[in-house]
Coordinates of C-alpha atoms in Angstrom, one line a residue:
M12 CA -0.4 0.4 0.1
D13 CA 1.3 3.6 -1.0
T14 CA 0.9 5.8 1.8
S15 CA 2.8 9.1 0.1
S16 CA 0.0 10.9 -1.9
A17 CA -2.9 9.4 1.3
N18 CA -1.0 10.8 4.4
A19 CA 1.3 13.2 1.7
P20 CA 1.7 16.7 4.6
H21 CA -0.4 20.1 4.3
P22 CA 1.2 23.0 3.8
A23 CA 1.0 24.7 7.3
A24 CA -1.6 27.6 7.4
P25 CA -1.0 30.7 8.5
G26 CA 0.5 31.1 12.2
E27 CA 1.5 27.1 12.1
R28 CA 4.3 26.2 12.8
P29 CA 6.1 24.0 8.9
A30 CA 6.3 19.9 9.4
H31 CA 9.9 19.0 9.2
L32 CA 11.0 16.1 7.0
M33 CA 12.7 14.2 8.4
D34 CA 15.5 12.5 6.3
P35 CA 15.6 8.7 6.2
A36 CA 19.0 8.8 5.4
G37 CA 20.1 10.3 8.9
G38 CA 22.9 12.8 8.7
C39 CA 24.4 14.8 12.3
P40 CA 21.1 15.8 13.3
H41 CA 22.7 18.7 15.3
A42 CA 22.2 21.5 12.5
D43 CA 18.7 20.9 12.1
N44 CA 17.7 20.6 16.0
A45 CA 18.5 23.9 17.5
R46 CA 16.8 25.5 14.2
L47 CA 14.2 23.8 15.5
L48 CA 14.6 24.1 19.2
A49 CA 15.0 28.0 18.4
A50 CA 11.2 27.6 17.3
G51 CA 9.6 25.8 20.3
A52 CA 10.4 22.2 21.7
V53 CA 7.6 20.1 20.1
T54 CA 7.6 21.0 16.5
P55 CA 5.5 18.9 13.1
V56 CA 7.3 16.5 12.0
I57 CA 6.9 14.2 8.0
L58 CA 8.1 10.8 8.6
P59 CA 8.8 7.9 6.1
G60 CA 5.8 7.9 3.7
G61 CA 4.6 11.3 4.2
I62 CA 2.7 10.0 8.2
D63 CA 2.4 12.5 9.6
G64 CA 4.2 12.9 13.7
M65 CA 5.7 15.0 16.0
A66 CA 8.4 15.5 17.8
V67 CA 9.2 16.9 21.0
L68 CA 12.7 18.1 21.6
G69 CA 12.8 20.5 24.3
H70 CA 15.0 18.5 27.5
D71 CA 11.9 19.9 30.1
A72 CA 8.5 18.6 27.4
L73 CA 10.5 15.8 27.1
R74 CA 10.9 14.6 30.5
D75 CA 7.2 16.1 31.0
F76 CA 5.9 13.9 27.8
L77 CA 7.8 10.4 28.9
S78 CA 6.6 10.1 32.0
H79 CA 2.9 11.6 31.2
P80 CA -0.1 9.4 32.0
D81 CA -1.8 10.0 28.6
V82 CA 0.8 9.1 26.8
A83 CA 1.2 5.3 26.1
K84 CA 3.4 2.3 24.0
G85 CA 0.7 0.2 23.2
P86 CA 0.6 0.0 18.9
Q87 CA -3.1 0.1 19.7
H88 CA -3.2 3.6 20.0
F89 CA -1.7 4.6 16.8
T90 CA -4.3 6.1 15.0
A91 CA -2.9 5.5 11.3
L92 CA -1.4 2.2 12.5
A93 CA -4.8 1.0 13.1
E94 CA -6.5 2.6 10.0
G95 CA -4.6 0.6 7.6
R96 CA -2.7 3.3 6.6
I97 CA 1.5 1.8 7.5
P98 CA 2.1 -0.2 5.5
E99 CA 4.4 -3.9 5.8
G100 CA 7.4 -2.2 5.0
W101 CA 7.1 0.7 6.6
P102 CA 11.0 1.1 7.4
L103 CA 9.9 2.7 11.2
R104 CA 6.9 -0.6 11.7
T105 CA 8.5 -2.7 13.7
F106 CA 9.6 -0.3 16.3
A107 CA 5.4 -0.1 16.9
T108 CA 4.4 -3.4 16.4
V109 CA 7.4 -5.7 17.6
P110 CA 6.1 -7.4 20.5
G111 CA 7.5 -6.8 24.5
M112 CA 8.4 -4.7 26.5
I113 CA 9.0 -1.0 24.0
T114 CA 5.9 -1.5 23.0
A115 CA 3.9 -2.7 26.3
D116 CA 1.8 0.0 28.6
G117 CA 0.7 -0.9 32.1
A118 CA 0.7 -3.9 33.6
D119 CA 2.2 -5.4 31.0
H120 CA 5.1 -3.7 30.4
R121 CA 5.6 -4.2 34.1
R122 CA 5.0 -8.1 34.1
L123 CA 7.9 -8.3 30.4
R124 CA 10.0 -5.8 32.6
T125 CA 10.3 -7.7 35.6
L126 CA 11.3 -10.8 33.8
V127 CA 14.6 -9.0 32.7
S128 CA 15.0 -6.9 35.3
S129 CA 17.2 -9.1 37.7
A130 CA 20.6 -9.3 34.7
F131 CA 21.2 -5.6 34.8
T132 CA 20.9 -4.7 38.4
A133 CA 23.5 -2.7 39.2
R134 CA 25.4 -5.7 41.0
R135 CA 24.9 -8.2 38.9
V136 CA 26.3 -5.4 36.7
E137 CA 29.8 -4.9 38.8
R138 CA 29.8 -9.0 38.9
L139 CA 30.5 -8.7 34.6
R140 CA 33.3 -5.9 35.1
P141 CA 36.2 -9.1 35.8
R142 CA 34.8 -10.5 32.5
V143 CA 34.8 -6.8 30.2
E144 CA 37.7 -6.2 31.3
L145 CA 38.9 -9.5 29.4
V146 CA 37.6 -8.9 26.8
T147 CA 38.5 -5.2 26.6
A148 CA 41.9 -6.7 27.1
G149 CA 41.9 -8.9 23.7
L150 CA 39.4 -6.4 21.4
L151 CA 43.4 -3.6 21.9
D152 CA 45.1 -6.6 21.3
G153 CA 43.6 -7.0 18.1
L154 CA 43.2 -3.0 17.5
A155 CA 46.8 -3.2 17.0
E156 CA 46.8 -6.3 14.8
A157 CA 44.1 -4.5 12.5
A158 CA 46.1 -1.0 12.6
A159 CA 49.5 -2.5 12.1
A160 CA 48.1 -4.9 9.1
G161 CA 46.0 -1.2 7.5
D162 CA 49.6 1.6 7.2
G163 CA 48.9 2.3 10.7
V164 CA 44.8 2.8 11.0
A165 CA 42.4 0.7 11.8
D166 CA 38.5 1.2 11.7
L167 CA 37.5 1.2 15.5
R168 CA 33.8 0.8 15.0
R169 CA 34.6 -2.7 13.4
H170 CA 37.7 -4.1 16.1
Y171 CA 37.0 -2.4 19.5
A172 CA 33.3 -0.3 20.1
L173 CA 30.7 -3.2 17.8
P174 CA 32.1 -6.3 19.6
L175 CA 32.4 -5.7 23.5
P176 CA 29.2 -5.4 23.6
L177 CA 27.4 -6.8 21.0
G178 CA 29.9 -10.0 22.5
V179 CA 28.6 -9.2 26.3
I180 CA 25.2 -9.1 25.3
C181 CA 25.4 -12.3 23.3
E182 CA 27.4 -14.0 26.5
L183 CA 23.9 -13.1 29.0
L184 CA 21.6 -13.7 26.5
G185 CA 23.6 -17.7 25.4
V186 CA 23.3 -16.9 21.8
D187 CA 26.5 -18.9 20.0
P188 CA 28.6 -16.3 19.1
A189 CA 28.7 -17.8 15.5
H190 CA 25.4 -15.9 15.5
Q191 CA 26.2 -12.8 16.5
D192 CA 27.4 -11.2 13.1
R193 CA 24.7 -11.8 10.8
L194 CA 22.9 -10.4 14.8
H195 CA 24.3 -7.6 14.0
R196 CA 24.0 -6.9 10.9
L197 CA 19.9 -7.8 10.2
S198 CA 20.1 -5.5 14.3
A199 CA 21.6 -2.6 11.8
L200 CA 18.9 -2.7 8.9
V201 CA 15.8 -3.6 12.0
V202 CA 16.3 0.6 12.9
A203 CA 17.5 2.2 9.5
T204 CA 15.0 4.9 7.9
D205 CA 16.6 4.1 4.9
T206 CA 15.7 0.9 3.8
T207 CA 13.1 -0.6 1.0
P208 CA 10.0 -2.0 2.2
A209 CA 11.5 -5.5 0.9
Q210 CA 14.6 -4.9 2.8
A211 CA 12.5 -3.9 5.6
V212 CA 10.0 -7.2 5.6
A213 CA 13.6 -9.5 5.0
A214 CA 15.3 -8.2 7.6
N215 CA 12.4 -8.6 10.1
R216 CA 11.4 -12.0 8.5
D217 CA 14.8 -13.2 8.5
L218 CA 16.0 -11.5 12.3
V219 CA 12.9 -13.7 13.7
E220 CA 13.5 -16.5 12.4
L221 CA 17.1 -16.5 13.8
L222 CA 15.5 -15.7 17.4
A223 CA 13.3 -17.7 17.2
A224 CA 16.0 -20.3 17.0
I225 CA 18.2 -20.0 18.4
A226 CA 15.3 -20.2 21.5
A227 CA 14.0 -23.2 20.4
D228 CA 18.6 -23.7 20.7
K229 CA 17.8 -22.6 24.7
A230 CA 14.6 -24.9 24.9
A231 CA 15.8 -27.8 24.4
A232 CA 19.1 -27.5 26.0
P233 CA 18.8 -24.7 29.1
G234 CA 22.2 -23.2 29.7
D235 CA 22.4 -20.7 32.8
D236 CA 21.1 -17.5 30.9
L237 CA 18.9 -14.9 30.4
T238 CA 17.4 -17.0 27.9
S239 CA 16.9 -19.4 29.6
A240 CA 15.7 -18.4 32.1
L241 CA 12.9 -16.3 30.1
L242 CA 11.8 -19.5 29.0
A243 CA 11.6 -21.3 32.1
A244 CA 9.4 -18.5 33.0
R245 CA 7.5 -19.3 30.4
D246 CA 7.0 -22.7 30.5
E247 CA 6.1 -21.6 34.8
G248 CA 4.0 -18.9 34.3
G249 CA 2.0 -20.3 31.2
D250 CA 0.6 -17.4 30.4
R251 CA 3.6 -15.5 31.6
L252 CA 5.8 -14.5 28.2
D253 CA 4.1 -16.4 24.9
Q254 CA 6.2 -16.9 21.9
A255 CA 5.5 -13.6 19.9
E256 CA 6.4 -11.9 23.3
L257 CA 9.8 -14.2 23.6
I258 CA 11.5 -12.9 20.4
G259 CA 10.5 -9.2 21.1
T260 CA 11.8 -9.5 24.3
L261 CA 15.4 -11.0 22.6
L262 CA 14.7 -9.0 20.1
L263 CA 15.0 -5.1 21.7
L264 CA 18.0 -6.9 24.6
I265 CA 20.2 -7.6 21.7
V266 CA 19.5 -4.9 19.4
A267 CA 19.5 -1.8 22.2
G268 CA 21.9 -4.3 24.3
H269 CA 24.8 -3.2 21.6
E270 CA 23.8 -0.3 19.1
T271 CA 23.2 2.1 22.1
T272 CA 26.7 1.3 23.4
L273 CA 27.9 0.9 19.6
N274 CA 26.8 3.9 19.0
L275 CA 28.8 5.7 22.3
L276 CA 31.7 4.1 22.4
T277 CA 31.9 5.8 18.8
N278 CA 30.4 9.2 19.5
A279 CA 32.8 9.3 22.4
V280 CA 36.6 8.6 20.7
R281 CA 35.7 11.4 18.4
A282 CA 34.5 13.2 20.6
L283 CA 37.9 13.1 22.6
C284 CA 39.6 12.7 19.8
T285 CA 38.6 16.0 19.0
H286 CA 38.6 18.2 22.3
R287 CA 42.4 17.3 23.0
D288 CA 41.7 19.5 25.5
Q289 CA 39.2 17.1 26.9
L290 CA 41.6 14.1 26.9
A291 CA 43.7 15.8 28.8
L292 CA 41.5 16.7 31.8
V293 CA 40.7 13.0 32.1
V294 CA 44.5 12.3 32.5
E295 CA 45.2 14.4 34.4
G296 CA 42.5 13.4 37.1
H297 CA 40.4 16.2 36.3
A298 CA 37.6 14.9 35.1
S299 CA 36.4 10.6 35.7
W300 CA 35.8 9.0 32.8
A301 CA 31.8 8.4 33.8
D302 CA 32.0 11.8 33.3
V303 CA 32.9 11.6 29.4
V304 CA 30.3 8.9 29.4
E305 CA 27.7 11.0 30.1
E306 CA 29.2 14.3 28.9
T307 CA 29.0 12.5 25.7
L308 CA 25.9 11.1 26.4
R309 CA 24.0 14.7 26.5
W310 CA 26.8 16.3 24.1
D311 CA 26.3 13.6 21.2
S312 CA 22.9 11.5 22.2
P313 CA 23.2 8.0 21.0
V314 CA 20.0 7.8 19.9
S315 CA 18.6 11.0 18.3
Y316 CA 15.0 10.6 17.0
F317 CA 13.5 7.3 19.0
P318 CA 9.9 5.6 18.0
F319 CA 7.6 6.0 18.6
R320 CA 5.2 7.0 21.6
Y321 CA 0.9 8.1 21.5
P322 CA -1.0 10.6 23.5
T323 CA -4.6 8.6 24.6
R324 CA -5.9 12.1 23.8
D325 CA -5.7 15.3 22.6
L326 CA -2.5 16.6 24.8
T327 CA -1.1 20.0 25.4
V328 CA 3.0 20.1 25.3
D329 CA 5.2 23.5 25.9
G330 CA 1.5 25.5 24.0
T331 CA 1.8 22.9 20.7
L332 CA -1.5 20.1 20.5
I333 CA -0.5 16.9 19.9
P334 CA -3.7 14.9 19.1
R335 CA -4.2 12.1 20.3
G336 CA -3.1 8.9 18.1
T337 CA -0.1 11.0 16.9
P338 CA 3.4 8.8 16.9
V339 CA 5.5 11.1 18.0
L340 CA 10.1 11.1 18.3
A341 CA 11.7 11.1 20.9
G342 CA 14.7 14.0 20.1
Y343 CA 17.1 13.3 22.7
S344 CA 19.4 14.6 20.6
A345 CA 18.3 18.3 20.5
A346 CA 17.2 18.0 24.2
G347 CA 20.7 17.1 25.2
R348 CA 21.9 20.8 23.8
D349 CA 18.8 22.6 24.8
P350 CA 20.3 25.7 26.1
G351 CA 17.2 26.0 28.6
A352 CA 18.4 23.1 30.1
H353 CA 21.3 23.0 29.7
G354 CA 23.2 26.1 29.5
P355 CA 24.1 28.3 26.9
D356 CA 27.2 27.0 25.8
A357 CA 25.4 23.8 25.6
D358 CA 27.2 22.7 22.2
R359 CA 30.1 23.0 23.9
F360 CA 31.4 19.4 24.9
D361 CA 33.0 19.8 29.1
V362 CA 33.8 16.7 31.1
T363 CA 33.8 19.0 33.7
R364 CA 30.3 20.8 33.1
T365 CA 28.4 21.2 36.6
A366 CA 25.2 19.3 35.1
T367 CA 22.1 21.9 35.7
A368 CA 19.4 19.6 34.2
K369 CA 20.1 15.1 34.0
H370 CA 20.2 14.2 30.7
L371 CA 18.0 11.8 29.0
S372 CA 19.5 10.1 26.6
L373 CA 19.1 6.8 28.4
G374 CA 15.1 6.7 28.4
H375 CA 12.9 8.7 31.3
G376 CA 9.3 7.6 33.3
P377 CA 8.4 4.0 32.8
H378 CA 10.7 3.2 29.5
Y379 CA 14.0 3.9 31.5
C380 CA 16.7 2.1 29.5
L381 CA 16.7 -1.5 31.7
G382 CA 20.4 -1.7 31.0
A383 CA 22.1 1.5 31.3
P384 CA 23.7 0.6 33.9
L385 CA 25.4 -2.0 31.7
A386 CA 25.9 0.6 29.1
R387 CA 27.5 2.7 31.3
M388 CA 30.2 -0.3 32.5
E389 CA 31.2 -1.2 29.1
A390 CA 31.8 2.3 27.1
T391 CA 33.8 3.5 31.0
L392 CA 36.2 0.5 30.6
A393 CA 36.4 0.5 27.1
L394 CA 37.5 4.1 27.4
E395 CA 39.4 4.1 30.3
A396 CA 41.2 1.0 28.9
L397 CA 40.8 2.0 25.7
F398 CA 43.2 5.6 25.6
T399 CA 45.3 4.3 28.1
R400 CA 46.7 1.5 26.4
F401 CA 47.1 3.8 23.2
P402 CA 47.6 7.5 24.7
D403 CA 48.1 9.3 21.2
L404 CA 45.2 8.0 19.3
D405 CA 43.7 9.6 16.8
L406 CA 41.2 10.1 13.7
A407 CA 43.1 9.2 10.3
V408 CA 40.6 11.0 8.8
P409 CA 39.0 14.4 9.3
E410 CA 36.0 13.6 11.2
S411 CA 34.0 16.0 8.2
E412 CA 34.9 12.7 5.7
L413 CA 33.4 10.5 8.6
P414 CA 30.2 8.6 7.0
R415 CA 27.0 9.3 8.8
H416 CA 25.2 6.5 10.6
A417 CA 21.9 4.9 7.9
G418 CA 19.0 6.7 9.1
F419 CA 17.3 9.1 12.5
V420 CA 17.5 7.1 14.8
G421 CA 20.9 6.4 15.9
N422 CA 23.4 8.9 16.1
S423 CA 26.7 8.0 15.1
V424 CA 29.1 7.2 12.1
R425 CA 29.0 4.6 10.1
T426 CA 33.0 3.9 10.4
L427 CA 35.9 5.3 13.0
P428 CA 39.2 5.2 11.4
V429 CA 42.1 5.6 13.7
R430 CA 45.7 5.6 14.4
P431 CA 46.0 4.0 17.7
G432 CA 49.9 5.0 17.6
G433 CA 51.8 3.3 19.8

C-alpha cells in the first residue's frame, strides 16, 4: 500500500509551524535540532511515507512527555496503524509493532520488565566487570593487529566499539558467538530508516527466524543464561511470556543491548579525539572516564529520535497540541543540547560540566533504559582501557569526512578509522 499520497503533508496554515521532513538517510542532527529548537520545544514532522508525526525536542518538555500518564507505547494507540495506513514494509513499523516491553504499557509492561530486570541490576552488572575487562584487553590486541596490517590505521568501530557490547549481551543471553555477525547486520537493518519495503520485510523476517531458532536451541538445552531464564518463566507461568513476547524481548535486548553502546563508544572517542583539551583533563585527573560517558550521552546522544509514543487523548505539550494517536519521536539529541536546560554553552563538549539538568539520553519514566548500568560500565571501562593503552590515538581522517549513520534513529558514524599509535 502506497502511503505517500494518502498521507501527503498539508501546507502549514497561517500561524502554524511548518512540518520538518525527517531525512530517512540520517546525517548529523545537531544543526537541524538547533534550528528547530529555537522555534519551540515541539515540532510537527513528516515521517517516511508521508506519515504525519510530532517530535518533542526541548529537555523539560521531553522529560514531562516521557512520564505523562496519558502517553502510551501500545500500537493500538497509533491512529494511522489502526486505520491500515501503515504498510508492512514501512521502515519504522518494527518500532511500533514488535511485541514486548518496547510496545507494552501498564501491567503488561511491568510484567515483561520484571522478567528481565534481575539481569541488569547494578549488582549483577558489577559482577560482569572482570569479564568485560578481559574482553576489552583482547579487543585492544586485535585493534593493534588490525592497525599493523592496515598501515597504522584501523576501524575502531568495527574492531572495538562493536564487538564489546555485542559480545557481552550475547553472552548474557547465551547466544552462540557464531550468530553475532548476522545478528548485528540484521539489527542494523531493522533500526535503519532508509531501507526499502522489501529490505525491511526481509530483515524483520530473517531476524525473527534467527531468534526463534536461538530460543528453540535453548529450550532443548537450557543453560545459565537470560534466554533460558525467560523460557523457564514462560513455562512456569503459562501465560506470563508467550512466543511472540519472547522473540520481541530477545530482539529488544540484542538491538538495544549493543547498538546504543556501540554509538556511545564511537561518539565518545570522536569527541575526545577532536577535543584534546578535554582528554587531557581526564588523563590529568581533573575529570573521570564516567564524566566522559555522561557528557557524551548529553552532547552527542547515541539515539537521536526514538519512535514512538502516542497521546491517548489530545495533549498540549509546551503550548503545542499533539492530537490523540499521533506518532511522537523522542528527540534525545536535541534535548541534550537544549540551552534552556544545559546553559548557553550547551553545544560545547565539556567533561567538567556542572549539570544544571540530568540528560535524558537513556530515557525517562517507566521505559527508562533497563541496560543503563551495563552500558555505562562497558563504556567507562572501554574508554579508560583504550586511552591507557593508546594515549596518542587519533582520527585517521578529518571528522567531516566520516560517513554518518544510516537513519535518524541512531546517531553516530558508520566507520571510525583511527591511528592507535604506540
